[in-house]
Tab-separated table of C-alpha atoms in Angstrom:
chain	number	residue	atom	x	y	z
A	11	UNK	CA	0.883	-33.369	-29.626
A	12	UNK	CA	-0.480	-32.235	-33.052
A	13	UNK	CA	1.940	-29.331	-33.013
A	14	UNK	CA	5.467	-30.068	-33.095
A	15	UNK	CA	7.633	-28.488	-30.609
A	16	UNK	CA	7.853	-25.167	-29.447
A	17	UNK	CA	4.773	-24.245	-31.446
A	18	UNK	CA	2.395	-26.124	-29.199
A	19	UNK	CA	3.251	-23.824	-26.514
A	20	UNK	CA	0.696	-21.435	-28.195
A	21	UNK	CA	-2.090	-24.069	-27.694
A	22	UNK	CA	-4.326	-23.433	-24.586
A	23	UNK	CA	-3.481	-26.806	-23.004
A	24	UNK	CA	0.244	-25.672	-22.359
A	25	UNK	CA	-0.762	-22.835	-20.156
A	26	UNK	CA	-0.103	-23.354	-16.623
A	27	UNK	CA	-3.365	-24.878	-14.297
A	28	UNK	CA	-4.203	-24.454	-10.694
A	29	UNK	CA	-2.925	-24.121	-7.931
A	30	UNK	CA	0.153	-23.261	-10.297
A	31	UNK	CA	-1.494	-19.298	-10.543
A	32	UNK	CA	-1.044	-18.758	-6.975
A	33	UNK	CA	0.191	-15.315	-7.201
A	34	UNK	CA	1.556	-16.243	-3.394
A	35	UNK	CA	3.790	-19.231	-4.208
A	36	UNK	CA	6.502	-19.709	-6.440
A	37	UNK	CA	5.816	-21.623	-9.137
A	38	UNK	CA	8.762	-23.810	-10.818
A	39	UNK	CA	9.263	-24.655	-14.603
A	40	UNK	CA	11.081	-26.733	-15.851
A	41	UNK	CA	13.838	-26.745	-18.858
A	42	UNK	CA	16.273	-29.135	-20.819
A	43	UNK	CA	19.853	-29.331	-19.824
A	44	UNK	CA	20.746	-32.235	-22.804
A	45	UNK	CA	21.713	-31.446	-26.553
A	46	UNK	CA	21.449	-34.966	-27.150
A	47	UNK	CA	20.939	-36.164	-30.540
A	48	UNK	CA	22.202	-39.420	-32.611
A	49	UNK	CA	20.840	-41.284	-35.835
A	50	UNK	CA	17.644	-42.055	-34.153
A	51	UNK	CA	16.482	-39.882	-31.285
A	52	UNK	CA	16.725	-36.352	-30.760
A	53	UNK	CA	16.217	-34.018	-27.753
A	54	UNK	CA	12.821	-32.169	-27.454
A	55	UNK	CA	14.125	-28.449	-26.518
A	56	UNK	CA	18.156	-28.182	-26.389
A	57	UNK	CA	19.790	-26.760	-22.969
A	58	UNK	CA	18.451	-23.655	-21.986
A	59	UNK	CA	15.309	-24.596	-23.576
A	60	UNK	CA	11.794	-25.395	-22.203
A	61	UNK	CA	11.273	-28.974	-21.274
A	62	UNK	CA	8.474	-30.969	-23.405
A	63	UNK	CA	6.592	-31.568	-20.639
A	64	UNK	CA	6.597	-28.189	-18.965
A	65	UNK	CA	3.873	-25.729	-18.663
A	66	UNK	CA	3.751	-21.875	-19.339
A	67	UNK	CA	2.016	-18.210	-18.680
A	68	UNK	CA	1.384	-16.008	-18.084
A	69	UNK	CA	-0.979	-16.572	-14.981
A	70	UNK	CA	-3.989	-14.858	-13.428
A	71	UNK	CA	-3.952	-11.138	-15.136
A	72	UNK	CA	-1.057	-11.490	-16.816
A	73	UNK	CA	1.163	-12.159	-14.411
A	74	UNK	CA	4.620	-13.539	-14.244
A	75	UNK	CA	4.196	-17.621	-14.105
A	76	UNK	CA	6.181	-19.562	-13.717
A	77	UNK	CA	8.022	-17.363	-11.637
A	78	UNK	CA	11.412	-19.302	-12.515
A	79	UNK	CA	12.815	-22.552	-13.858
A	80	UNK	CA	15.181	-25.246	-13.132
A	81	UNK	CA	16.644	-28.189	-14.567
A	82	UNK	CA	13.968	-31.228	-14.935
A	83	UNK	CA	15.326	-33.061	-18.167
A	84	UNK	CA	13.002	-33.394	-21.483
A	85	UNK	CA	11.630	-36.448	-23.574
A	86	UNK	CA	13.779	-37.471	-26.853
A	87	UNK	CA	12.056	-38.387	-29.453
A	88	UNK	CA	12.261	-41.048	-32.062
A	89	UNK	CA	12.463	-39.501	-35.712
A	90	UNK	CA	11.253	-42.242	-37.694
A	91	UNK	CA	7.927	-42.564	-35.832
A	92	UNK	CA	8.119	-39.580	-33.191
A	93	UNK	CA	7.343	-41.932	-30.201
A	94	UNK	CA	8.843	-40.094	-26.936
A	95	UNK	CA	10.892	-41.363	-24.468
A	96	UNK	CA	13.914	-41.086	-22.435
A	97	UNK	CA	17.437	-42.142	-21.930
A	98	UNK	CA	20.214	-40.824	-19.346
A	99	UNK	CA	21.056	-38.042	-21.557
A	100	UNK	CA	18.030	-36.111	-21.104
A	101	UNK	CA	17.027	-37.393	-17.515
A	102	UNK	CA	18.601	-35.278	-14.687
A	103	UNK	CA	20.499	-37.219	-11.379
A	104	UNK	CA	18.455	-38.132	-8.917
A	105	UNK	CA	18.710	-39.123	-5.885
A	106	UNK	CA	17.584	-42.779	-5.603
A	107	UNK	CA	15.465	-43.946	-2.651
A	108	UNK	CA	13.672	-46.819	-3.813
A	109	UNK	CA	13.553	-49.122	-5.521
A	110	UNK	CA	16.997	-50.621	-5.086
A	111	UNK	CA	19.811	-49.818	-6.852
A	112	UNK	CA	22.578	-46.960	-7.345
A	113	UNK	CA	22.256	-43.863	-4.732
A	114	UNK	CA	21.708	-42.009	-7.830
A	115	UNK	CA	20.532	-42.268	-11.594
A	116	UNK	CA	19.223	-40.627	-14.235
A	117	UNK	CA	16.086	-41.897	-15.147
A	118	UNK	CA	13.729	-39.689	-14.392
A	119	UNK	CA	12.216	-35.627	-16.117
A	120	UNK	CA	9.280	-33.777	-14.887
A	121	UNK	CA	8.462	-30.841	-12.865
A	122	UNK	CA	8.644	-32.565	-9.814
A	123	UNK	CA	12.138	-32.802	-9.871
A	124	UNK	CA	12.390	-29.126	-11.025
A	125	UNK	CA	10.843	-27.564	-8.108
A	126	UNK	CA	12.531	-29.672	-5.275
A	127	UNK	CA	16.018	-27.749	-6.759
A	128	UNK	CA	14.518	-24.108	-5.960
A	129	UNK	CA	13.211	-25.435	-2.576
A	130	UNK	CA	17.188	-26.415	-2.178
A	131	UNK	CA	18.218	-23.020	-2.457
A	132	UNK	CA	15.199	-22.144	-0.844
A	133	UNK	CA	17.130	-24.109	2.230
A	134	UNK	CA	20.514	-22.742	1.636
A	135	UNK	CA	19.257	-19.396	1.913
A	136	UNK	CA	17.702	-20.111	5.401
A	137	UNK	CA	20.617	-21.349	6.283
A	138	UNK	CA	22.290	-18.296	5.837
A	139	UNK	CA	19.652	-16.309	7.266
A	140	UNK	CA	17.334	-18.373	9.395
A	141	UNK	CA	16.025	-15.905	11.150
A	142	UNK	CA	14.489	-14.043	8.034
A	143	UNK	CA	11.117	-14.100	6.647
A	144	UNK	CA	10.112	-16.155	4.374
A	145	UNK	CA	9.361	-13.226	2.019
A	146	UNK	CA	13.315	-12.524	2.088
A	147	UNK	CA	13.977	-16.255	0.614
A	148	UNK	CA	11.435	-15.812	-2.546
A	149	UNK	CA	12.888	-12.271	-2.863
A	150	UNK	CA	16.562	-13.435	-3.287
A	151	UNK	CA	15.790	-16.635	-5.237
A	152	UNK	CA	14.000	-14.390	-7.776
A	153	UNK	CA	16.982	-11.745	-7.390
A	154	UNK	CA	19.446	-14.822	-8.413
A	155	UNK	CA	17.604	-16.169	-11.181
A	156	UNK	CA	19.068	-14.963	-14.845
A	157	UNK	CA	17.088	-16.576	-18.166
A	158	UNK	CA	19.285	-18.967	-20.093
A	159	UNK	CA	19.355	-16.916	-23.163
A	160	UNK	CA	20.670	-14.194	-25.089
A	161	UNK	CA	17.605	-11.737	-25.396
A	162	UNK	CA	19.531	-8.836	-27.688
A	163	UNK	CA	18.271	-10.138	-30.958
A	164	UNK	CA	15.265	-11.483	-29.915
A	165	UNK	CA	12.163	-10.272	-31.320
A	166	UNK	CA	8.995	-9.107	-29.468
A	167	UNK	CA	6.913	-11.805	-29.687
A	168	UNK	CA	10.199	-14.072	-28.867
A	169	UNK	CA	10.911	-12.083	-25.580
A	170	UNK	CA	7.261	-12.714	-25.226
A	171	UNK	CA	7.592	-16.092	-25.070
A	172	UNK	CA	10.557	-16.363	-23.284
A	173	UNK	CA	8.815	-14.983	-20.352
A	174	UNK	CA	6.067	-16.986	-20.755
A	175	UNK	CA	8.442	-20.028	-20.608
A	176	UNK	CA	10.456	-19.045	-17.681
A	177	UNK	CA	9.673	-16.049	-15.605
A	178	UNK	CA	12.756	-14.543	-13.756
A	179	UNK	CA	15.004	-17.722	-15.364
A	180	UNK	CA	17.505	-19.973	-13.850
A	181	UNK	CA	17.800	-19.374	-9.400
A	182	UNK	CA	21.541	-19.381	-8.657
A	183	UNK	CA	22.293	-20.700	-5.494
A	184	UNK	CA	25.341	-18.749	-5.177
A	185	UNK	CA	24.237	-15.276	-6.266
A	186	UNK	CA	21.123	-16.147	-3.887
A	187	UNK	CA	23.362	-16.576	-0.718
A	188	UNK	CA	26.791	-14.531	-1.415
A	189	UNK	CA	28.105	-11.617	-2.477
A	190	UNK	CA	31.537	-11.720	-3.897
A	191	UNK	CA	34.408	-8.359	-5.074
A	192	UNK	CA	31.439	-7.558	-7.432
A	193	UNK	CA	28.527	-7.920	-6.384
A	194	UNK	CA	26.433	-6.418	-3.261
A	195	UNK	CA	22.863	-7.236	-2.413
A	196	UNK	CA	21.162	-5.128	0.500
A	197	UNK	CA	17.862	-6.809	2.099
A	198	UNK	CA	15.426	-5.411	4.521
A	199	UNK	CA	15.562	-6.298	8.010
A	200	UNK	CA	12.829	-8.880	8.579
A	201	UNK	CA	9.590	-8.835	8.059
A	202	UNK	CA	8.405	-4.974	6.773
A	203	UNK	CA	4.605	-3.756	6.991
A	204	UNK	CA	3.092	-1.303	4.980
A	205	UNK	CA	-0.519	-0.041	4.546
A	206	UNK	CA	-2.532	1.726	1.723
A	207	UNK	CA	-1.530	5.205	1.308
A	208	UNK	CA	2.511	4.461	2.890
A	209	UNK	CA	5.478	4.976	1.159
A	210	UNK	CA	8.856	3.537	2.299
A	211	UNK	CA	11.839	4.970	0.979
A	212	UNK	CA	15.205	2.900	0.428
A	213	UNK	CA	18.417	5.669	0.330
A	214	UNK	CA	21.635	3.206	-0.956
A	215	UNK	CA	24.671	5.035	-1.068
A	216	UNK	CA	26.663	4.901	-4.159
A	217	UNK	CA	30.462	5.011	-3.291
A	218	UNK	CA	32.179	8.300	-5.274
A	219	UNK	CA	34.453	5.992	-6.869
A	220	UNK	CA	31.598	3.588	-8.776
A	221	UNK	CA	30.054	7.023	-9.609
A	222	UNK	CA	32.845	8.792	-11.205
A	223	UNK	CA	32.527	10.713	-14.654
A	224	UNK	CA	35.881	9.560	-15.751
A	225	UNK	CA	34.641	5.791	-15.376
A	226	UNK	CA	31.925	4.106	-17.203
A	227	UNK	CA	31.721	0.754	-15.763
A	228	UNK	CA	28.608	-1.689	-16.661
A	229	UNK	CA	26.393	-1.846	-13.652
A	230	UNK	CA	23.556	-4.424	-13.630
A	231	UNK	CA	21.021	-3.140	-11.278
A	232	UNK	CA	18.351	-5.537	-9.895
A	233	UNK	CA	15.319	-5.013	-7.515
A	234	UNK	CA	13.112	-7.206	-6.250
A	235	UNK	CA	9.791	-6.806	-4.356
A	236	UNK	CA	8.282	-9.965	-2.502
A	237	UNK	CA	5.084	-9.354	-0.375
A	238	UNK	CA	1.833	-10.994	0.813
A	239	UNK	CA	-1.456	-9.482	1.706
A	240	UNK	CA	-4.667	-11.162	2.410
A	241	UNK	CA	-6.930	-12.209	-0.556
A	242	UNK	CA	-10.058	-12.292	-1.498
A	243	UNK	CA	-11.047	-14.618	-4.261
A	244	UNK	CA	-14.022	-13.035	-5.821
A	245	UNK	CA	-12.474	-10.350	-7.520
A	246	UNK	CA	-11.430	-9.633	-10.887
A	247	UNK	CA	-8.077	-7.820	-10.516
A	248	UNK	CA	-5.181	-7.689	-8.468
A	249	UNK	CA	-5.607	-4.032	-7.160
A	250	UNK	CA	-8.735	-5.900	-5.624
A	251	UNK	CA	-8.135	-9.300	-5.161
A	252	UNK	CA	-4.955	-8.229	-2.484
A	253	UNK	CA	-6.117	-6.394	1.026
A	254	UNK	CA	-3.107	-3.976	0.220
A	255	UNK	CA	-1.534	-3.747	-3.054
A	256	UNK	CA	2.523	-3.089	-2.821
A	257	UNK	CA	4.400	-1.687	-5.674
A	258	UNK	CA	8.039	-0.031	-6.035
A	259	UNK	CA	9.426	3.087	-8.261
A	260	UNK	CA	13.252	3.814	-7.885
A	261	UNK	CA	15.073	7.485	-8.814
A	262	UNK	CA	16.030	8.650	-12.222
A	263	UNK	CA	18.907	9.405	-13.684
A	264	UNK	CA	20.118	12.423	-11.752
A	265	UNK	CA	17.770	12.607	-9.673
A	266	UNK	CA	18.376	13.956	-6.334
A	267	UNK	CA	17.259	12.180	-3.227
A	268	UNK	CA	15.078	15.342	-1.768
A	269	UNK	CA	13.181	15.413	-5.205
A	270	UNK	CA	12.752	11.625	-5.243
A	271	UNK	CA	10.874	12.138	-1.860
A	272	UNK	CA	8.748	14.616	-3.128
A	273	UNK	CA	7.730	12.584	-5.933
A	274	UNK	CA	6.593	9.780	-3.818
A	275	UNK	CA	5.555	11.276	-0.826
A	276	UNK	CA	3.546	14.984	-2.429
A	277	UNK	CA	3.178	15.311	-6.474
A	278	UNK	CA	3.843	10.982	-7.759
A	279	UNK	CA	4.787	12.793	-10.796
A	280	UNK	CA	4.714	10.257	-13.841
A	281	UNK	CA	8.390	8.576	-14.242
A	282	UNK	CA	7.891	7.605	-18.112
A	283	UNK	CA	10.311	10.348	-19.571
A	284	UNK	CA	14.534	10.258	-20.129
A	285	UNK	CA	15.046	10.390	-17.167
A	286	UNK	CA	13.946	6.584	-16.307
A	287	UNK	CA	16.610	3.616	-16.377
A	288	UNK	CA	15.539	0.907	-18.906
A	289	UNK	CA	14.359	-1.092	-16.997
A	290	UNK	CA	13.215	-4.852	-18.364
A	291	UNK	CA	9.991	-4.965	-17.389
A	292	UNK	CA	8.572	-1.999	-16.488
A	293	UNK	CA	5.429	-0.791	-14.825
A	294	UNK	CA	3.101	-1.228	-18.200
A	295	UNK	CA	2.810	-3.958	-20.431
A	296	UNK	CA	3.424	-2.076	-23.130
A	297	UNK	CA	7.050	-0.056	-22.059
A	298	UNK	CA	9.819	-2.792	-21.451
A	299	UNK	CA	11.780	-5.396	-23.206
A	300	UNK	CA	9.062	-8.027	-22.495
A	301	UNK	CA	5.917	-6.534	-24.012
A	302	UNK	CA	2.628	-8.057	-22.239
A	303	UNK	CA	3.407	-8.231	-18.759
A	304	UNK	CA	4.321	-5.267	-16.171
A	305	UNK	CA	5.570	-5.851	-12.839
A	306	UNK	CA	2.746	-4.602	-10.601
A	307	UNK	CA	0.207	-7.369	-11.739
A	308	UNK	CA	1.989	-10.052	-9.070
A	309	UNK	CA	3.535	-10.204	-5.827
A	310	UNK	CA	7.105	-10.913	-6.702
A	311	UNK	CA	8.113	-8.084	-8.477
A	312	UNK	CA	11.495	-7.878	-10.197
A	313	UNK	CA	13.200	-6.077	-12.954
A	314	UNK	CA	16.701	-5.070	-13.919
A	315	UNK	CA	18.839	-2.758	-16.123
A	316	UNK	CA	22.221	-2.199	-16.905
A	317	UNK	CA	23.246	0.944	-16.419
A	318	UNK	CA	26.729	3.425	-16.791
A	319	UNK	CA	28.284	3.661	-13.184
A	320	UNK	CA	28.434	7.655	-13.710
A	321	UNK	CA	24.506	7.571	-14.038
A	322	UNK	CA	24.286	6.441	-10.101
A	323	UNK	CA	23.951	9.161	-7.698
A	324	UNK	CA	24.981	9.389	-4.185
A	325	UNK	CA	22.172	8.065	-3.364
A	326	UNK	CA	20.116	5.833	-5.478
A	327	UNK	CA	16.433	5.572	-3.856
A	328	UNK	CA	13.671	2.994	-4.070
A	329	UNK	CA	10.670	3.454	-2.479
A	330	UNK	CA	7.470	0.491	-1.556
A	331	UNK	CA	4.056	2.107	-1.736
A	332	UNK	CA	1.104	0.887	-0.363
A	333	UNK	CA	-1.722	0.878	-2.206
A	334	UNK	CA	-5.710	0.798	-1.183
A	335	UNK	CA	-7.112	-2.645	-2.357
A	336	UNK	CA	-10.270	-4.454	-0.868
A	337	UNK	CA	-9.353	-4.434	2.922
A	338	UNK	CA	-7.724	-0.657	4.555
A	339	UNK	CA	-7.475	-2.562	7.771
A	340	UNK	CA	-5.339	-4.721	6.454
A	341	UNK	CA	-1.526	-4.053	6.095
A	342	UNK	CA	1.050	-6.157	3.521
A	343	UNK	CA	4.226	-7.671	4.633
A	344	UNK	CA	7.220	-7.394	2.498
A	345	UNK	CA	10.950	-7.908	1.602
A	346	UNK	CA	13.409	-6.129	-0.484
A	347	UNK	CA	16.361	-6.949	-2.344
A	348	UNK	CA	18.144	-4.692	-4.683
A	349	UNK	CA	21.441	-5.596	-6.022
A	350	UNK	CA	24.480	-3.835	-8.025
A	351	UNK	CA	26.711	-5.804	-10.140
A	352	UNK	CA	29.856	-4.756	-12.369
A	353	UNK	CA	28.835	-7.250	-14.696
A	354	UNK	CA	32.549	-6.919	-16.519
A	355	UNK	CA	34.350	-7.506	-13.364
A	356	UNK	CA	36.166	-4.664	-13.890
A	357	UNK	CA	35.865	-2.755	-10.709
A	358	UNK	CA	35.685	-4.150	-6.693
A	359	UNK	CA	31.909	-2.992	-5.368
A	360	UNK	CA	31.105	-4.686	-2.611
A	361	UNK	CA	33.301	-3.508	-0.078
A	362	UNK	CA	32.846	0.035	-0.635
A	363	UNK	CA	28.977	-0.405	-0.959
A	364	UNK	CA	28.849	-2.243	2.188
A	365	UNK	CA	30.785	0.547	3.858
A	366	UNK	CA	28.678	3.171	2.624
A	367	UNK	CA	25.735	1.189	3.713
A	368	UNK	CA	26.352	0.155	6.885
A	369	UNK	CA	23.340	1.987	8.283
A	370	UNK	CA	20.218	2.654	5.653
A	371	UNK	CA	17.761	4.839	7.190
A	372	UNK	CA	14.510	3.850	5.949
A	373	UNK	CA	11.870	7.005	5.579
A	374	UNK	CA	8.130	6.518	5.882
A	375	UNK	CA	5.126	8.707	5.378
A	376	UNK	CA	1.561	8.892	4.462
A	377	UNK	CA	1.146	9.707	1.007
A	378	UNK	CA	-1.110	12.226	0.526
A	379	UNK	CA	-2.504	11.984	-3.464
A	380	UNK	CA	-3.655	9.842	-5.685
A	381	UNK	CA	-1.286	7.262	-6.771
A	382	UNK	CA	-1.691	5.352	-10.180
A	383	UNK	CA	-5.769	6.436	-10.019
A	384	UNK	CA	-6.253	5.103	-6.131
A	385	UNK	CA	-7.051	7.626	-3.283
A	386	UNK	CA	-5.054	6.600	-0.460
A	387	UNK	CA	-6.836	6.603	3.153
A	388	UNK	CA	-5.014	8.742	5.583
């Protein structure tokens, strides 16, 4: 390249081509595992890092591409000439099937072996739960994934570009198919549909002792919206592009669960006050950590936020809305994940969130107002 590395991820040639924009798949990146580096050769991108090879976002309307990353080795490069190649330090093991040799090397990078390791714990997960949608599976793999770097002193344009590097981050295939003492993720119940002007609401109860005012534990909070509609490919924006557009909102701080539901269901007051958790993303480009992208313009919609136990309610509500796109015939399926963490391990969740949880009545209705500047048919 012309550039040297990472600024020729600016160049237009980086960003990610078709069918890698699918805004129905997941698409895979790929990043560096090696800090390899001797008299002669040095790794392009250290671990955590984007691989040399990799592409980047953001997709179609701004969207979140690649959704997440894993593991597919980077090119080292000589420093007297800066010829690229490769060497076991920088490849990632393989499997071998042919030709013949070892059962397994490293000699190989690319993307190619990047995505296979998401469709792994695409597997596991359906191992777990075969008899869930496939919705469910790209919902918790984007629920696991965590990016590979410290984002506190980042800058905007660095968080920026982060994203635009790696989506959601690393998939763990343990956080995407267990819970553990502090942890709990709750799921919908296979496959969910939803049309244009319907609004699901989500009660989770939040034990009394995770809530307390004497206790202030660290609570990362994660949700996660995966749905499909039918397309149409003539159209310029996502809001018409998708039969049925989903989005979610979730309560504020102190909110109570009978004025949540008459936000959604009667005034879909605006949420942008105090009152909102921080969340990482947000619902405009221009309000979360990662300025440029909000997490309506795609399909798999995620954020998270860390937040004081004693801001929880008894019930912390999240609500799916449907939302009037090119088709009203048409209804969207969907999954939902949302998961609570006590990120310190200081306190035992999941027991006494899977207790209070053990039934989650789900509320629907027809919403009867505008929502975000699109009548809803009733």
């Amino acid at each position: 390249p012309h550039m040297s590395y990472p600024q020729y991820y600016s160049e237009k040639p980086a960003r990610l081509s078709n069918p890698a924009q699918s805004l129905q798949a997941i698409t895979v990146g790929s990043i560096s595992h090696s800090d390899f580096e001797d008299e002669d050769y040095v790794a392009i991108g250290k671990s955590g890092e984007v691989s040399s090879f990799s592409r980047i976002g953001p997709g179609i309307w701004d969207s979140i591409k690649p959704d997440v990353v894993e593991y597919g080795g980077t090119h080292i490069i000589n420093k007297s000439d800066n010829t690229l190649t490769t060497n076991e330090d920088v490849c990632t093991d393989l499997i071998r099937t042919s030709p013949p040799g070892p059962a397994h090397a490293r000699d190989g990078i690319g993307t190619s072996f990047a995505a296979p390791k998401v469709a792994h714990i695409a597997a596991a997960i359906q191992k777990v739960l075969p008899d869930a949608p496939a919705l469910l599976y790209r919902a918790l793999i984007a629920q696991s994934a965590r990016l590979p770097k410290d984002i506190s002193r980042m800058t905007t344009e660095q968080k920026q570009m982060l994203m635009r590097q790696m989506g959601y981050g690393l998939p763990d295939e343990e956080r995407a198919t267990h819970n553990n003492n502090y942890r709990a993720t709750l799921v919908t119940d296979g496959s969910v549909e939803i049309g244009a002007g319907e609004a699901h609401i989500y009660p989770i109860r939040i034990p009394e002792v995770l809530r307390s005012i004497g206790e202030d534990y660290d609570i990362l909070v994660e949700i996660t919206l995966s749905y499909s509609a039918k397309p149409r490919r003539t159209r310029r924006r996502i809001n018409n592009y998708m039969s049925t557009w989903l989005d979610w909102v979730c309560s504020r701080i102190g909110e109570a669960e009978e004025v949540f539901k008459e936000r959604v269901f009667e005034t879909d007051k605006s949420i942008r006050d105090d009152g909102a958790f921080k969340w990482a993303i947000r619902e405009q480009d221009n309000w979360g950590d990662f300025k440029g992208f909000n997490r309506k313009s795609q399909t798999l919609q995620k954020d998270w936020c860390v937040v004081k136990s004693s801001q929880l309610n008894d019930a912390f509500c999240v609500a799916v809305r449907g939302h009037k796109g090119w088709g009203g015939l048409f209804k969207a399926k969907y999954a939902l994940a949302v998961s609570f963490e006590a990120i310190d391990q200081n306190i035992e969740i999941y027991e006494q969130i899977r207790i209070a949880n053990l039934v989650v009545e789900v509320e629907t209705e027809e919403v009867q107002v505008e929502i975000n500047s699109f009548t809803s048919e009733v």
